[in-house]
Amino acid sequence: MDLANLNAFIAIAETGSFSGAGERLHLTQPAISKRIAGLEQQLKVRLFDRLGREVGLTEAGRALLPRAYQILNVLDDTRRALTNLTGEVSGRLTLATSHHIGLHRLPPLLREFTRRYPEVALDIQFLDSEVAYEEILHGRAELAVITLAPEPHALVKATPVWDDPLDFVVAPEHSLISNGPVSLADIALHPAVFPGGNTFTHHIVRRLFEARGLTPNIAMSTNYLETIKMMVSIGLAWSVLPRTMLDEQVARIPLPGIQLTRQLGYILHTERTLSNAARAFMALLDAQIDRPGIQG
């Protein structure tokens, strides 16, 4: 089975179009069509239904997709295993990370890694933590440094590196801090701007309210913490932010007895052979575990 044809098949399945697959693989649309025609001829089945501009997997295509991932992942594993025998730290390391961690935690580690291992080509993908999980599961990223899921997937190994305390925050002039002590029930009455409903941080905060029989008044949501901070700072709503982001633009709401935190760390696929480059980066991350005062 031709690997170039398989890559084209996966690209169409993921992008939903032949043109999108062509852009991803830097090929013309006719070249993509030719590869799929060759694969369909070899397998003697139709893999895509083409209805106008819409492209969808046929039943045969849906059956092939997980096997195509498996074939490419086995080949990648074989290449890494053979390359690892040399002991060299080189090649490409595909690293997924969230925007927040990429901005606030990783810069000194990336600087040290590139200094130690100049032969490694870093492919850094900035993704939501939840999307990074899928990249690891499908083998498109070797390592991800993200907000860890409360309940990780069975095929994902998660290693906590940093505790990331979360604080309730408002604008400095907001009534929630200017009128004396408040409770979680008081906060729930005011409009909030939350991380998106698909995020791990959203679920952490939501569970806190649900455990007390409360429902937060979510007026807005976004996945970008810097955007949340801006909306809080101008007085639109309250929110929850990592303590590392607090400054004079926002004010912390004291809530005695409530300590909210999330864990940041790295994940990898349990059935994937890691490259020497990935192991070297993991060693840098592991060195941070016993250094709680270090911040990026």
Coordinates of N, CA, C and O in Angstrom, one line a residue, residues 216-287:
P216 N -23.2 28.8 37.9 CA -22.6 30.1 37.6 C -23.3 30.8 36.5 O -23.9 30.1 35.6
N217 N -23.4 32.1 36.5 CA -24.1 32.9 35.5 C -23.1 33.2 34.3 O -22.4 34.3 34.3
I218 N -22.9 32.3 33.4 CA -21.9 32.4 32.4 C -22.5 33.3 31.2 O -23.4 32.8 30.5
A219 N -22.0 34.5 31.1 CA -22.4 35.4 30.1 C -21.6 35.3 28.8 O -22.2 35.5 27.7
M220 N -20.4 34.9 28.9 CA -19.5 34.8 27.8 C -18.5 33.7 28.0 O -18.2 33.3 29.1
S221 N -17.8 33.3 26.9 CA -16.8 32.3 27.0 C -15.8 32.4 25.9 O -16.1 32.8 24.8
T222 N -14.5 32.0 26.2 CA -13.5 32.0 25.2 C -12.4 31.1 25.7 O -12.2 30.9 26.9
N223 N -11.6 30.5 24.8 CA -10.6 29.6 25.2 C -9.3 30.3 25.5 O -8.3 29.7 26.0
Y224 N -9.2 31.6 25.3 CA -7.9 32.4 25.4 C -7.9 33.1 26.8 O -8.7 34.0 27.0
L225 N -7.0 32.7 27.7 CA -6.9 33.3 29.0 C -6.6 34.8 29.0 O -7.1 35.5 29.8
E226 N -5.8 35.2 28.0 CA -5.4 36.6 27.9 C -6.7 37.4 27.6 O -6.8 38.6 28.1
T227 N -7.5 36.9 26.7 CA -8.8 37.6 26.4 C -9.7 37.6 27.6 O -10.3 38.7 27.9
I228 N -9.8 36.6 28.4 CA -10.6 36.5 29.6 C -10.1 37.6 30.6 O -10.9 38.4 31.1
K229 N -8.8 37.7 30.7 CA -8.2 38.7 31.6 C -8.6 40.1 31.2 O -8.9 41.0 32.0
M230 N -8.6 40.4 29.9 CA -8.9 41.7 29.4 C -10.4 42.0 29.7 O -10.7 43.1 30.2
M231 N -11.3 41.1 29.5 CA -12.7 41.3 29.7 C -13.0 41.5 31.2 O -13.8 42.3 31.6
V232 N -12.3 40.8 32.0 CA -12.4 41.0 33.5 C -11.9 42.4 33.9 O -12.5 43.1 34.7
S233 N -10.7 42.8 33.3 CA -10.1 44.0 33.7 C -11.0 45.3 33.4 O -10.8 46.3 34.1
I234 N -11.8 45.2 32.4 CA -12.6 46.3 32.1 C -14.0 46.3 32.7 O -14.9 47.1 32.5
G235 N -14.2 45.3 33.6 CA -15.4 45.2 34.4 C -16.6 44.5 33.8 O -17.7 44.6 34.4
L236 N -16.4 43.7 32.8 CA -17.5 43.1 32.1 C -18.0 41.9 32.9 O -19.2 41.5 32.9
A237 N -17.1 41.2 33.7 CA -17.5 40.0 34.4 C -16.4 39.6 35.3 O -15.3 40.1 35.3
W238 N -16.7 38.5 36.1 CA -15.7 37.9 36.9 C -15.2 36.6 36.2 O -15.9 36.2 35.3
S239 N -14.1 36.1 36.6 CA -13.7 34.9 36.1 C -12.7 34.2 37.0 O -12.5 34.6 38.1
V240 N -12.1 33.1 36.5 CA -11.0 32.4 37.2 C -9.8 32.4 36.3 O -9.9 32.0 35.2
L241 N -8.7 32.8 36.9 CA -7.4 32.8 36.1 C -6.3 32.2 36.9 O -6.3 32.2 38.1
P242 N -5.3 31.7 36.2 CA -4.1 31.2 36.9 C -3.4 32.3 37.7 O -3.4 33.5 37.3
R243 N -3.0 32.0 38.9 CA -2.4 33.0 39.8 C -1.2 33.7 39.1 O -0.9 34.8 39.4
T244 N -0.5 32.9 38.2 CA 0.7 33.5 37.6 C 0.3 34.7 36.7 O 1.2 35.5 36.3
M245 N -1.0 34.9 36.3 CA -1.4 35.9 35.4 C -1.9 37.2 36.2 O -2.2 38.2 35.6
L246 N -2.0 37.1 37.5 CA -2.6 38.2 38.3 C -1.6 39.4 38.4 O -0.4 39.2 38.6
D247 N -2.1 40.6 38.2 CA -1.3 41.8 38.3 C -2.3 42.9 38.7 O -3.4 42.7 39.1
E248 N -1.9 44.2 38.5 CA -2.7 45.3 38.9 C -4.0 45.5 38.1 O -4.9 46.2 38.5
Q249 N -4.1 44.8 37.0 CA -5.3 44.9 36.1 C -6.5 44.2 36.7 O -7.6 44.5 36.3
V250 N -6.3 43.2 37.5 CA -7.4 42.4 38.1 C -7.2 42.3 39.6 O -6.0 42.4 40.1
A251 N -8.3 42.0 40.3 CA -8.2 41.9 41.8 C -8.7 40.5 42.1 O -9.7 40.0 41.6
R252 N -8.0 39.8 43.1 CA -8.3 38.5 43.5 C -9.5 38.6 44.5 O -9.5 39.5 45.4
I253 N -10.5 37.7 44.4 CA -11.6 37.7 45.3 C -11.3 36.7 46.4 O -11.2 35.5 46.1
P254 N -11.1 37.1 47.6 CA -10.8 36.1 48.7 C -12.0 35.2 49.0 O -13.1 35.7 49.2
L255 N -11.8 33.9 49.0 CA -12.8 33.0 49.3 C -12.3 32.0 50.3 O -11.7 30.9 49.9
P256 N -12.4 32.2 51.6 CA -11.9 31.3 52.6 C -12.4 29.9 52.5 O -13.6 29.7 52.2
G257 N -11.5 29.0 52.6 CA -11.8 27.5 52.5 C -11.9 27.0 51.1 O -12.1 25.8 50.9
I258 N -11.7 27.8 50.1 CA -11.8 27.4 48.7 C -10.4 27.5 48.1 O -9.8 28.6 48.0
Q259 N -9.8 26.4 47.6 CA -8.5 26.3 47.0 C -8.7 25.6 45.7 O -9.0 24.4 45.7
L260 N -8.6 26.3 44.6 CA -8.8 25.7 43.3 C -7.5 25.7 42.5 O -6.7 26.6 42.5
T261 N -7.2 24.5 41.9 CA -6.0 24.4 41.2 C -6.2 23.4 40.0 O -7.1 22.7 40.0
R262 N -5.3 23.5 39.0 CA -5.2 22.6 37.9 C -3.8 22.1 37.8 O -2.9 22.8 38.3
Q263 N -3.6 21.0 37.1 CA -2.2 20.5 36.9 C -1.8 20.7 35.5 O -2.5 20.4 34.5
L264 N -0.6 21.2 35.3 CA 0.0 21.3 34.0 C 1.1 20.2 33.9 O 1.8 20.0 34.9
G265 N 1.3 19.7 32.7 CA 2.3 18.6 32.6 C 2.4 18.2 31.2 O 1.9 18.9 30.2
Y266 N 2.9 17.0 31.0 CA 3.1 16.5 29.6 C 2.4 15.1 29.5 O 2.2 14.4 30.4
I267 N 2.0 14.8 28.2 CA 1.3 13.6 27.9 C 2.0 12.9 26.7 O 2.6 13.6 25.9
L268 N 1.9 11.6 26.7 CA 2.4 10.9 25.5 C 1.5 9.6 25.3 O 0.8 9.2 26.3
H269 N 1.6 9.0 24.2 CA 0.9 7.8 23.9 C 1.6 6.6 24.5 O 2.8 6.4 24.2
T270 N 0.9 5.8 25.2 CA 1.6 4.7 25.9 C 2.1 3.6 25.0 O 3.0 2.8 25.3
E271 N 1.6 3.5 23.7 CA 2.0 2.5 22.8 C 3.0 3.0 21.7 O 3.3 2.4 20.7
R272 N 3.5 4.2 21.9 CA 4.4 4.9 20.9 C 5.8 4.8 21.4 O 6.1 5.0 22.6
T273 N 6.7 4.4 20.5 CA 8.2 4.5 20.7 C 8.6 5.9 20.7 O 8.4 6.6 19.7
L274 N 9.2 6.4 21.8 CA 9.7 7.8 21.8 C 11.0 8.0 21.2 O 11.9 7.2 21.3
S275 N 11.2 9.1 20.5 CA 12.5 9.4 19.9 C 13.4 9.9 21.0 O 13.0 10.2 22.2
N276 N 14.7 9.9 20.8 CA 15.7 10.4 21.7 C 15.5 11.9 22.0 O 15.7 12.3 23.1
A277 N 15.0 12.6 21.0 CA 14.7 14.0 21.2 C 13.5 14.2 22.2 O 13.6 15.1 23.1
A278 N 12.5 13.4 22.1 CA 11.4 13.5 23.0 C 11.8 13.1 24.5 O 11.4 13.8 25.4
R279 N 12.6 12.1 24.6 CA 13.1 11.7 25.9 C 14.0 12.8 26.5 O 13.9 13.0 27.7
A280 N 14.8 13.5 25.7 CA 15.6 14.6 26.2 C 14.7 15.7 26.7 O 15.0 16.3 27.7
F281 N 13.7 16.0 25.9 CA 12.8 17.1 26.4 C 12.0 16.7 27.6 O 11.8 17.6 28.5
M282 N 11.6 15.5 27.7 CA 10.9 15.0 29.0 C 11.9 15.1 30.2 O 11.4 15.4 31.3
A283 N 13.2 14.9 30.0 CA 14.1 15.0 31.1 C 14.2 16.4 31.6 O 14.2 16.7 32.8
L284 N 14.1 17.4 30.7 CA 14.0 18.8 31.1 C 12.8 19.1 31.9 O 12.8 19.9 32.9
L285 N 11.7 18.6 31.4 CA 10.4 18.8 32.1 C 10.4 18.1 33.5 O 9.9 18.7 34.5
D286 N 10.9 16.9 33.6 CA 11.0 16.2 34.8 C 11.8 17.0 35.9 O 11.5 16.9 37.1
A287 N 12.8 17.7 35.4 CA 13.7 18.4 36.3 C 12.9 19.6 36.9 O 13.4 20.1 38.0

